[in-house]
Coordinates of C-alpha atoms in Angstrom, one line a residue:
Chain A
M1148 CA -163.0 -41.4 187.4
I1149 CA -165.4 -42.5 190.0
S1150 CA -161.8 -44.7 191.2
A1151 CA -159.2 -42.3 190.9
K1152 CA -161.9 -39.8 193.5
I1153 CA -162.0 -42.9 196.1
S1154 CA -158.4 -42.8 196.0
H1155 CA -158.2 -38.9 196.2
Y1156 CA -160.8 -39.4 200.2
L1157 CA -158.2 -42.4 200.7
E1158 CA -155.9 -40.9 200.5
S1159 CA -156.9 -37.7 202.6
F1160 CA -158.8 -39.4 204.9
G1161 CA -154.2 -41.0 204.5
A1162 CA -152.4 -37.7 205.2
W1163 CA -154.8 -36.5 208.0
L1164 CA -154.6 -39.4 210.2
L1165 CA -151.0 -39.2 210.2
A1166 CA -151.4 -35.5 211.0
L1167 CA -153.1 -35.6 214.1
I1168 CA -150.7 -39.3 214.9
W1169 CA -147.7 -36.5 213.7
A1170 CA -149.6 -33.7 216.6
G1171 CA -151.4 -36.1 219.2
P1172 CA -148.1 -35.6 221.5
L1173 CA -147.4 -32.2 221.7
L1174 CA -150.9 -31.9 221.9
Y1175 CA -151.5 -34.9 224.1
A1176 CA -148.3 -32.7 226.6
A1177 CA -150.5 -29.3 226.4
W1178 CA -153.1 -31.4 227.5
A1179 CA -152.1 -32.8 230.7
A1180 CA -149.9 -29.8 230.9
F1181 CA -153.9 -27.4 232.5
H1182 CA -155.5 -29.7 233.1
P1183 CA -154.1 -31.2 237.6
P1184 CA -152.9 -33.9 237.7
A1185 CA -155.0 -36.6 238.7
Y1186 CA -155.9 -36.5 235.5
I1187 CA -152.7 -37.8 233.4
A1188 CA -153.3 -41.1 232.9
N1189 CA -157.5 -40.7 232.4
F1190 CA -158.6 -38.6 230.0
D1191 CA -161.3 -36.8 230.5
L1192 CA -163.4 -33.7 228.1
F1193 CA -164.8 -32.6 231.3
A1194 CA -160.9 -32.2 233.4
P1195 CA -161.1 -28.9 235.2
L1196 CA -158.6 -26.7 233.5
T1197 CA -155.8 -24.7 235.7
L1198 CA -152.7 -23.2 235.5
D1199 CA -150.9 -24.7 238.8
N1200 CA -148.4 -26.6 236.6
F1201 CA -146.7 -23.7 235.0
R1202 CA -146.8 -21.6 238.4
T1203 CA -145.9 -25.0 239.9
A1204 CA -143.1 -25.9 237.0
W1205 CA -141.6 -21.9 236.5
N1206 CA -141.4 -21.5 241.0
T1207 CA -139.5 -25.1 240.9
A1208 CA -136.6 -24.2 238.4
P1209 CA -134.4 -21.6 237.2
F1210 CA -136.4 -20.7 233.8
A1211 CA -136.1 -17.5 233.5
R1212 CA -132.8 -17.4 234.3
Y1213 CA -132.8 -20.8 232.1
F1214 CA -134.1 -18.3 229.5
L1215 CA -131.0 -15.5 229.5
N1216 CA -128.6 -18.3 229.2
S1217 CA -129.7 -20.1 226.0
F1218 CA -130.0 -16.6 224.4
A1219 CA -126.7 -15.3 225.9
Y1220 CA -125.1 -18.0 224.3
V1221 CA -127.7 -18.3 220.5
S1222 CA -126.6 -14.5 220.0
M1223 CA -122.8 -14.6 221.2
T1224 CA -123.2 -18.1 218.5
L1225 CA -124.9 -16.6 216.0
A1226 CA -122.8 -13.5 216.1
G1227 CA -119.4 -14.9 216.2
Q1228 CA -120.4 -17.1 212.9
F1229 CA -121.7 -14.3 210.9
F1230 CA -118.8 -12.2 211.2
L1231 CA -115.7 -15.3 210.7
C1232 CA -118.5 -17.2 207.8
T1233 CA -119.3 -13.9 206.3
L1234 CA -115.5 -13.6 206.2
A1235 CA -114.2 -16.6 205.0
A1236 CA -117.7 -16.7 202.5
F1237 CA -115.4 -13.2 200.4
A1238 CA -112.1 -15.3 201.0
F1239 CA -113.6 -18.9 198.9
A1240 CA -115.4 -17.5 197.0
R1241 CA -113.9 -14.0 195.4
F1242 CA -110.0 -14.3 196.5
S1243 CA -107.5 -17.0 195.0
F1244 CA -105.3 -17.7 197.5
P1245 CA -101.9 -20.6 197.8
G1246 CA -104.1 -23.7 199.0
R1247 CA -107.7 -22.2 199.1
D1248 CA -109.3 -25.8 198.0
I1249 CA -107.3 -28.2 200.7
A1250 CA -107.7 -25.3 203.0
F1251 CA -112.0 -25.5 202.0
M1252 CA -112.0 -29.6 202.1
L1253 CA -110.3 -29.3 205.5
V1254 CA -113.2 -26.9 206.1
L1255 CA -116.0 -28.9 204.7
V1256 CA -114.8 -32.0 207.1
Q1257 CA -116.8 -30.2 209.8
L1258 CA -120.1 -30.6 208.0
M1259 CA -119.1 -34.5 208.7
I1260 CA -117.7 -33.6 212.4
M1261 CA -119.0 -31.1 214.4
P1262 CA -117.8 -30.2 217.8
D1263 CA -120.1 -32.7 220.2
Q1264 CA -118.8 -35.6 218.7
L1265 CA -114.8 -34.3 219.9
I1266 CA -116.4 -33.3 223.2
V1267 CA -113.0 -34.9 225.5
K1268 CA -110.4 -33.5 223.3
N1269 CA -112.3 -29.7 223.0
Y1270 CA -113.6 -29.9 227.5
E1271 CA -110.0 -30.2 228.0
L1272 CA -108.9 -27.2 225.9
M1273 CA -111.4 -25.4 227.0
S1274 CA -110.6 -26.0 230.6
R1275 CA -106.3 -25.3 229.8
L1276 CA -107.9 -21.5 228.6
N1277 CA -110.4 -21.4 232.5
L1278 CA -113.0 -21.2 230.1
V1279 CA -115.3 -24.2 231.4
D1280 CA -118.8 -23.2 232.7
T1281 CA -119.1 -20.4 230.7
T1282 CA -121.6 -18.9 227.5
T1283 CA -118.2 -18.3 225.7
A1284 CA -117.5 -22.1 226.3
I1285 CA -121.0 -23.0 225.0
S1286 CA -120.3 -20.5 221.8
L1287 CA -116.5 -20.5 220.5
P1288 CA -116.4 -25.0 218.7
Y1289 CA -119.7 -23.6 216.9
M1290 CA -118.3 -19.8 215.7
A1291 CA -116.6 -21.5 213.1
S1292 CA -119.2 -23.4 210.4
A1293 CA -118.8 -25.1 207.7
F1294 CA -122.6 -24.9 207.0
G1295 CA -122.1 -21.4 207.2
T1296 CA -119.2 -21.0 205.2
F1297 CA -120.6 -23.0 202.9
L1298 CA -123.8 -21.4 202.4
L1299 CA -122.6 -18.3 202.6
R1300 CA -120.5 -18.6 199.9
Q1301 CA -122.6 -20.0 197.3
T1302 CA -124.5 -17.0 197.9
F1303 CA -121.5 -14.7 196.7
K1304 CA -119.6 -16.4 193.6
Q1305 CA -124.2 -15.8 192.4
I1306 CA -123.7 -12.1 193.2
P1307 CA -122.5 -10.9 190.0
R1308 CA -119.0 -9.2 189.6
E1309 CA -119.6 -6.2 187.7
L1310 CA -121.6 -5.6 190.7
E1311 CA -118.3 -5.5 193.1
E1312 CA -116.2 -4.3 189.4
A1313 CA -118.1 -0.5 189.9
A1314 CA -118.1 -0.5 193.1
R1315 CA -114.2 -1.1 192.7
V1316 CA -114.4 2.0 190.2
E1317 CA -115.6 3.7 192.9
G1318 CA -112.0 3.4 195.0
A1319 CA -113.8 1.6 198.0
G1320 CA -111.9 -0.8 199.7
W1321 CA -112.2 -4.9 199.6
L1322 CA -113.5 -4.1 202.6
R1323 CA -116.7 -1.6 202.4
V1324 CA -117.8 -3.5 199.1
L1325 CA -117.8 -6.7 201.7
W1326 CA -121.0 -4.9 202.9
S1327 CA -122.0 -2.5 200.9
V1328 CA -122.7 -5.2 197.9
Y1329 CA -122.6 -9.2 199.4
V1330 CA -124.1 -8.0 203.0
P1331 CA -126.8 -6.3 201.0
L1332 CA -127.3 -9.5 198.2
G1333 CA -127.5 -12.0 200.8
K1334 CA -129.3 -11.1 203.4
P1335 CA -132.3 -13.7 202.5
T1336 CA -129.4 -17.1 203.2
Y1337 CA -128.3 -14.7 206.2
I1338 CA -132.2 -15.2 207.0
A1339 CA -132.1 -18.2 206.5
Y1340 CA -128.9 -19.5 208.2
G1341 CA -129.9 -17.6 210.8
L1342 CA -132.8 -19.1 210.6
V1343 CA -131.9 -22.1 210.7
S1344 CA -128.8 -21.5 213.5
V1345 CA -130.9 -19.9 216.4
S1346 CA -133.1 -23.5 216.3
H1347 CA -129.9 -25.7 216.5
H1348 CA -128.6 -24.0 219.7
W1349 CA -131.4 -23.0 221.2
N1350 CA -131.7 -27.3 221.8
N1351 CA -128.4 -28.5 221.3
F1352 CA -127.4 -30.7 224.2
L1353 CA -125.4 -32.5 224.7
W1354 CA -121.6 -30.1 224.8
P1355 CA -123.2 -27.4 226.7
L1356 CA -124.4 -30.0 229.0
V1357 CA -119.8 -31.1 229.7
I1358 CA -119.5 -27.9 229.8
T1359 CA -121.3 -26.2 232.3
N1360 CA -121.6 -26.7 235.7
S1361 CA -123.4 -24.0 237.5
V1362 CA -127.4 -22.2 236.8
D1363 CA -125.2 -18.9 235.7
T1364 CA -124.8 -20.7 232.7
R1365 CA -127.1 -23.9 231.5
P1366 CA -128.9 -22.9 228.8
L1367 CA -132.3 -24.1 229.1
T1368 CA -131.8 -28.1 227.1
V1369 CA -129.7 -28.6 231.0
G1370 CA -131.5 -27.4 233.5
L1371 CA -134.8 -29.0 231.5
A1372 CA -132.9 -32.4 232.2
I1373 CA -132.7 -31.7 235.1
F1374 CA -136.0 -30.6 235.8
G1375 CA -137.7 -33.9 233.3
A1376 CA -135.3 -36.2 235.5
P1377 CA -136.8 -38.7 236.8
E1378 CA -135.0 -38.5 240.2
S1379 CA -135.9 -35.4 241.1
G1380 CA -139.3 -36.5 241.8
V1381 CA -141.5 -33.7 239.7
N1382 CA -144.6 -35.6 238.5
F1383 CA -145.1 -35.4 234.7
A1384 CA -148.3 -32.7 234.6
I1385 CA -146.0 -30.2 235.9
I1386 CA -143.0 -32.1 234.1
T1387 CA -144.7 -30.6 230.8
A1388 CA -145.9 -27.2 231.5
G1389 CA -141.6 -26.9 232.3
T1390 CA -141.2 -28.3 228.6
L1391 CA -144.0 -26.3 227.4
I1392 CA -142.8 -23.3 229.1
A1393 CA -138.9 -24.4 227.4
V1394 CA -139.8 -25.0 224.3
A1395 CA -142.6 -22.1 223.9
P1396 CA -139.9 -19.7 222.6
L1397 CA -139.5 -22.0 219.5
L1398 CA -142.4 -22.6 219.2
I1399 CA -144.2 -19.3 219.3
A1400 CA -142.4 -18.2 217.1
F1401 CA -142.3 -21.1 214.6
L1402 CA -146.4 -21.4 214.4
L1403 CA -145.9 -17.8 213.8
F1404 CA -143.8 -17.7 210.5
Q1405 CA -144.3 -21.4 209.8
R1406 CA -143.7 -20.8 206.5
Q1407 CA -140.4 -18.3 206.9
F1408 CA -139.5 -20.5 208.5
V1409 CA -140.0 -24.0 206.5
Q1410 CA -138.8 -22.3 203.7
S1411 CA -135.4 -21.2 204.8
F1412 CA -135.4 -25.0 206.0
M1413 CA -135.4 -25.6 202.1
R1414 CA -132.9 -23.1 200.8
S1415 CA -130.9 -24.4 203.8
G1416 CA -130.0 -27.3 201.9
I1417 CA -127.6 -28.7 204.3
K1418 CA -127.4 -28.6 207.7
Chain B
M559 CA -97.9 -6.5 192.9
Y560 CA -101.9 -6.5 192.6
R561 CA -102.1 -10.0 192.7
V562 CA -100.3 -10.9 196.0
S563 CA -101.7 -9.1 197.7
N564 CA -104.8 -10.2 196.6
Q565 CA -103.4 -13.7 197.2
V566 CA -102.7 -11.9 201.2
Y567 CA -105.6 -10.5 201.8
G568 CA -108.1 -13.8 201.2
W569 CA -105.5 -15.6 203.8
L570 CA -106.6 -12.5 206.2
L571 CA -110.0 -13.0 205.6
F572 CA -109.8 -17.1 206.1
F573 CA -107.5 -16.7 209.2
P574 CA -110.1 -15.6 212.0
A575 CA -112.3 -18.5 211.2
A576 CA -108.6 -20.5 209.8
V577 CA -108.3 -20.3 213.2
M578 CA -111.4 -21.4 214.8
F579 CA -112.1 -24.4 212.8
F580 CA -107.9 -25.6 213.8
L581 CA -109.0 -25.4 217.3
F582 CA -112.2 -26.8 217.7
T583 CA -112.0 -29.1 215.1
H584 CA -108.5 -30.5 213.4
F585 CA -107.1 -29.6 216.7
P586 CA -109.5 -32.2 218.6
I587 CA -108.5 -34.6 216.5
L588 CA -105.5 -34.8 216.2
A589 CA -104.9 -34.7 219.1
T590 CA -108.5 -37.7 220.3
L591 CA -105.8 -39.6 217.7
K592 CA -102.6 -38.9 219.9
A593 CA -104.6 -39.0 223.3
S594 CA -106.0 -42.5 221.8
F595 CA -102.3 -44.2 222.4
F596 CA -101.8 -42.7 225.3
S597 CA -103.1 -43.9 229.4
T598 CA -104.8 -41.6 231.1
P599 CA -103.5 -39.6 233.2
R600 CA -104.4 -40.0 236.9
G601 CA -103.5 -37.4 239.3
A602 CA -99.4 -36.8 239.5
R603 CA -98.9 -40.3 236.8
P604 CA -99.3 -38.4 233.5
A605 CA -99.7 -40.3 230.8
R606 CA -97.5 -42.8 229.6
F607 CA -96.8 -44.1 225.6
V608 CA -99.1 -47.0 225.5
G609 CA -99.2 -48.0 221.9
L610 CA -102.1 -49.7 220.6
E611 CA -103.3 -50.8 223.9
N612 CA -106.6 -49.1 223.9
Y613 CA -107.6 -50.4 220.7
R614 CA -106.6 -53.8 222.4
V615 CA -109.0 -53.1 225.1
M616 CA -112.0 -51.9 222.9
F617 CA -111.9 -54.9 220.6
D618 CA -111.9 -56.7 223.6
D619 CA -114.8 -54.7 225.5
P620 CA -117.3 -56.0 224.5
V621 CA -119.1 -52.7 225.6
F622 CA -118.4 -51.3 223.0
W623 CA -119.6 -54.1 220.3
K624 CA -122.7 -53.8 222.2
V625 CA -122.8 -49.9 221.5
L626 CA -121.5 -49.9 218.3
G627 CA -124.3 -53.1 216.6
N628 CA -126.9 -50.1 218.9
N629 CA -126.0 -48.5 217.1
F630 CA -127.0 -50.0 213.2
I631 CA -129.8 -51.7 215.0
F632 CA -130.8 -47.7 215.5
A633 CA -129.8 -46.6 212.4
A634 CA -131.3 -49.6 210.0
G635 CA -134.7 -48.7 212.5
T636 CA -135.0 -44.6 211.7
I637 CA -133.2 -44.0 208.9
P638 CA -134.7 -46.2 205.5
L639 CA -138.3 -45.7 207.4
S640 CA -137.6 -42.1 208.2
I641 CA -137.1 -41.3 204.6
G642 CA -140.3 -43.1 203.3
L643 CA -142.5 -41.6 205.2
A644 CA -141.0 -38.1 205.0
L645 CA -141.4 -38.7 201.6
L646 CA -145.0 -40.0 201.9
M647 CA -145.5 -36.3 203.5
A648 CA -144.2 -34.1 201.3
V649 CA -146.2 -35.8 197.9
W650 CA -149.5 -35.1 200.1
V651 CA -148.9 -32.1 201.6
N652 CA -147.1 -31.3 197.6
G653 CA -150.7 -32.8 195.6
K654 CA -154.5 -31.7 196.8
L655 CA -155.4 -31.8 200.1
S656 CA -157.9 -29.5 201.8
G657 CA -156.3 -28.2 205.4
R658 CA -152.9 -28.9 203.4
S659 CA -151.1 -26.0 205.7
I660 CA -152.4 -26.7 208.7
V661 CA -151.4 -31.5 207.8
R662 CA -147.9 -29.7 206.5
T663 CA -147.5 -27.5 210.3
A664 CA -148.3 -31.6 212.4
Y665 CA -145.9 -33.6 209.5
F666 CA -142.3 -30.6 211.1
T667 CA -143.4 -29.3 213.9
P668 CA -142.0 -31.9 215.9
T669 CA -138.7 -30.7 214.0
V670 CA -138.2 -27.8 216.0
L671 CA -138.3 -29.3 219.9
P672 CA -135.7 -30.2 221.8
M673 CA -134.5 -33.6 221.7
I674 CA -134.8 -33.0 225.5
A675 CA -138.2 -32.1 225.3
V676 CA -139.2 -34.6 223.3
A677 CA -138.1 -36.9 224.8
N678 CA -139.6 -35.7 228.1
I679 CA -143.6 -36.1 226.6
W680 CA -142.4 -39.8 225.1
L681 CA -141.1 -41.0 228.6
F682 CA -144.8 -40.9 230.5
F683 CA -146.6 -42.5 227.0
Y684 CA -143.8 -45.5 227.7
T685 CA -144.5 -45.7 231.2
P686 CA -146.1 -49.0 232.8
Q687 CA -149.6 -48.2 234.6
I688 CA -150.3 -45.4 233.7
G689 CA -148.9 -44.9 230.4
L690 CA -150.7 -43.7 226.8
L691 CA -149.3 -46.8 225.8
D692 CA -149.5 -49.8 228.0
G693 CA -153.2 -47.4 228.7
L694 CA -153.9 -49.3 224.7
T695 CA -152.6 -52.4 225.2
G696 CA -154.5 -52.4 228.1
L697 CA -157.4 -51.5 226.5
L698 CA -156.8 -54.8 224.1
G699 CA -155.9 -57.3 227.3
F700 CA -152.4 -57.0 226.7
P701 CA -150.5 -56.9 230.3
S702 CA -148.8 -53.8 231.3
R703 CA -145.1 -53.5 230.7
N704 CA -142.7 -52.3 231.4
W705 CA -141.3 -50.6 227.6
L706 CA -137.9 -49.0 228.5
G707 CA -137.3 -50.9 231.3
E708 CA -136.9 -54.4 228.7
P709 CA -133.3 -54.7 227.1
S710 CA -136.1 -55.6 224.0
T711 CA -138.4 -53.0 223.8
V712 CA -136.2 -50.4 223.9
M713 CA -134.6 -50.1 221.1
S714 CA -138.0 -50.1 218.9
C715 CA -139.2 -47.1 221.7
L716 CA -136.5 -44.8 221.3
I717 CA -136.2 -45.5 217.1
V718 CA -140.4 -44.8 217.4
M719 CA -139.8 -41.9 218.6
T720 CA -136.9 -40.9 217.0
I721 CA -139.2 -41.7 213.0
W722 CA -141.4 -38.8 214.8
K723 CA -138.7 -36.2 215.6
E724 CA -136.9 -36.9 212.1
A725 CA -139.8 -37.5 209.5
G726 CA -141.4 -33.7 208.7
F727 CA -137.3 -32.6 209.1
F728 CA -136.3 -34.7 206.1
M729 CA -139.9 -34.5 204.9
I730 CA -139.3 -30.5 203.9
F731 CA -135.9 -31.3 201.4
Y732 CA -138.8 -33.9 199.4
L733 CA -141.3 -31.2 199.1
A734 CA -139.0 -28.2 198.1
A735 CA -137.4 -30.7 195.4
L736 CA -141.2 -31.9 194.4
Q737 CA -142.2 -28.4 193.7
S738 CA -138.7 -27.5 191.2
I739 CA -140.4 -30.6 189.2
S740 CA -141.2 -28.5 186.4
P741 CA -146.2 -29.8 186.1
E742 CA -145.8 -29.9 181.8
L743 CA -143.8 -33.4 183.2
Q744 CA -147.2 -34.3 184.6
D745 CA -148.1 -33.4 182.4
A746 CA -147.2 -35.6 179.0
G747 CA -147.4 -38.4 181.5
R748 CA -150.8 -37.9 181.2
I749 CA -151.2 -37.8 177.9
E750 CA -149.6 -40.7 177.5
G751 CA -151.6 -42.0 180.0
A752 CA -149.5 -43.4 182.5
G753 CA -150.6 -44.1 185.7
R754 CA -149.9 -41.9 188.7
W755 CA -147.6 -44.7 190.3
Y756 CA -145.6 -45.8 187.1
F757 CA -145.4 -42.0 187.4
F758 CA -143.9 -42.2 190.2
R759 CA -141.8 -45.0 189.7
R760 CA -140.7 -43.8 186.4
V761 CA -140.4 -40.4 186.5
T762 CA -141.1 -39.0 190.4
W763 CA -138.3 -40.9 192.0
P764 CA -135.4 -41.2 190.2
L765 CA -136.1 -37.5 190.4
L766 CA -135.5 -37.6 193.3
M767 CA -132.2 -39.3 193.5
P768 CA -130.0 -36.9 194.6
T769 CA -132.5 -35.5 197.2
T770 CA -132.7 -38.9 198.2
V771 CA -129.2 -39.7 198.3
F772 CA -128.4 -35.9 199.9
I773 CA -131.1 -36.7 202.8
L774 CA -129.8 -40.0 203.6
F775 CA -126.3 -38.2 204.1
N776 CA -127.7 -36.8 206.3
A777 CA -129.6 -39.0 208.0
V778 CA -127.0 -42.2 208.6
I779 CA -124.5 -39.1 209.9
N780 CA -127.3 -38.4 212.4
A781 CA -128.0 -41.4 213.8
F782 CA -124.7 -41.4 215.3
K783 CA -124.6 -38.0 216.7
L784 CA -128.0 -38.8 218.0
V785 CA -128.1 -39.4 221.8
D786 CA -129.9 -36.1 223.6
H787 CA -132.9 -38.5 224.4
L788 CA -130.6 -41.3 226.1
F789 CA -129.9 -39.1 228.7
I790 CA -133.6 -38.7 229.9
M791 CA -135.2 -41.8 229.5
T792 CA -132.6 -44.2 229.2
K793 CA -129.2 -43.5 230.6
G794 CA -127.8 -46.3 227.8
G795 CA -129.9 -49.4 229.9
P796 CA -131.5 -51.5 230.4
N797 CA -128.0 -53.5 230.2
N798 CA -126.3 -51.6 227.4
A799 CA -129.8 -52.7 225.5
S800 CA -130.6 -48.9 224.5
S801 CA -126.9 -47.6 224.5
L802 CA -125.5 -46.0 221.3
L803 CA -121.4 -44.6 220.5
L804 CA -121.1 -41.2 221.4
Y805 CA -123.4 -42.0 224.7
Y806 CA -121.0 -43.7 225.1
I807 CA -118.1 -42.0 225.0
Y808 CA -119.6 -39.6 227.1
E809 CA -119.9 -41.6 230.2
V810 CA -116.2 -42.7 230.0
A811 CA -114.7 -39.8 229.4
F812 CA -117.7 -37.9 231.8
S813 CA -118.2 -40.4 234.2
F814 CA -115.3 -42.3 234.5
W815 CA -113.0 -39.7 233.8
D816 CA -111.1 -42.5 231.6
T817 CA -109.5 -40.3 229.0
A818 CA -108.3 -41.4 226.9
Y819 CA -110.3 -45.0 225.8
A820 CA -113.1 -42.1 225.7
S821 CA -109.9 -40.5 222.8
T822 CA -109.7 -44.7 221.7
L823 CA -113.5 -45.0 220.5
T824 CA -113.8 -41.3 219.6
M825 CA -111.5 -42.5 216.9
A826 CA -113.8 -45.4 216.2
L827 CA -116.6 -43.0 215.9
L828 CA -115.0 -41.1 213.4
A829 CA -113.7 -43.2 211.3
V830 CA -117.0 -44.7 211.0
L831 CA -118.8 -41.8 210.4
A832 CA -115.5 -41.7 207.7
V833 CA -116.5 -44.9 206.6
L834 CA -120.3 -44.0 205.8
A835 CA -119.3 -40.2 204.5
L836 CA -116.6 -41.4 201.7
S837 CA -118.7 -44.5 200.6
Q838 CA -121.6 -42.4 200.2
F839 CA -118.6 -39.7 198.0
V840 CA -117.9 -42.7 195.7
Y841 CA -121.4 -44.1 195.2
L842 CA -121.8 -40.0 194.2
E843 CA -119.4 -39.5 192.0
R844 CA -120.2 -42.6 190.3
R845 CA -124.3 -41.9 189.5
T846 CA -122.7 -37.9 189.0
H847 CA -120.8 -40.1 186.4
Y848 CA -122.9 -42.0 183.7
Q849 CA -125.6 -38.6 183.7

């Protein structure tokens, strides 16, 4: 019994130690951002607090513009995903059409091969469509999402057919059935998928880097990469301040809605 | 009549997504395959068919092998450790622990940060002289090192950082799986006098197997996709010691503008992914067979 107690304490200690290690880098970055650059390398509990780093960072790079760009790209992507994936998922869940199974397999290919790996040809396609350096070009490749289609299809399949038949008897067409039966009942899945999609695209980097080349379209991640590049000559205190500015919206949302966030990741299964 | 219109309806619903899937996934795959058999068009000179020439170049390209090897080292370094830690974290935050939700937040938070932000922060830890890591080793009396500038240490540094970023994400799936294991099993085990470790090895771990396979699948694909940090921390250097396949593709395509060769490299990446996915699929099939 005593040994059980000791092992319980040991485990708690281990869990907390690991938590400290895991929170460390971010806490340290926050500490650095709020103190004058001179204190970066020597940790001093009584170092004066300052907001200068944030002020300098905000004035060094057009963060407001980057925020706006990220916001536009993420919401455009999400709207497209909801629309396209809902229709496709409904087709796969409730209709049998010739070639359905092959079509579904072809959709699932995208779980493994994302547009990020096809940057060369997707870039060429965008330049042929004259879309390079537009928000549309950042969004388009992600709008039809295999993950979203799969997730919504699973949800729709679980909805009892009787509900849909009742609506059909009332004389509702298929789109009406989809809109007033399936979509409302799929709400938890939409929220889960929405959170996963927003955090994924807010953090996305490689494709936006390739396809954007001006301040007017660059999302936060790309802006941050240019800002934090060693050759930009900005010091670390200012870089951490800029980094915190960039991650703030998602981080604050996460800390506030932690439970929902974590549950949405759990529910969403595959990413 | 009803059946026919129903079939048409199904296709109509799928059609918009189908066009997009085709445009941005299937067409690029086919176009990449085609481009890998042609030379890169330059100015007025159009692409011409070169057969397997690009592949021959690739097989003779030491950088390709270096980068491919790096990618496997990166996978081997990050996957087992992050999955192991994820399991440990999940077990801890699933059990009786004071301040459980704070601990869970600490584990999961790195997951919500963009890799670019993570790289910005960790870059400082690895900076020689003023960095945190040098500070720590300095206390122990070791000389200062250029952690990201030396081929012998750079990969380990990136692996440690990636584990920090990813473990919390995998933890969530283990946590979900652990919570779905019925408490009666635990009670039954206790009555039978099974120790905790024995119970974990014989009951929990086998029950977690599907989750582990699922996480493994994600982790493997991720390991061949994660390159964001290279843009900030090393640019693949020193001397390609930290470069990964996708980063090399980016460089060849957008720094050297050799799109044909980049396409060939992309085919290699897709082949690796396909082999990994298929082998896991076969493994899964075999497992479900015995159930």
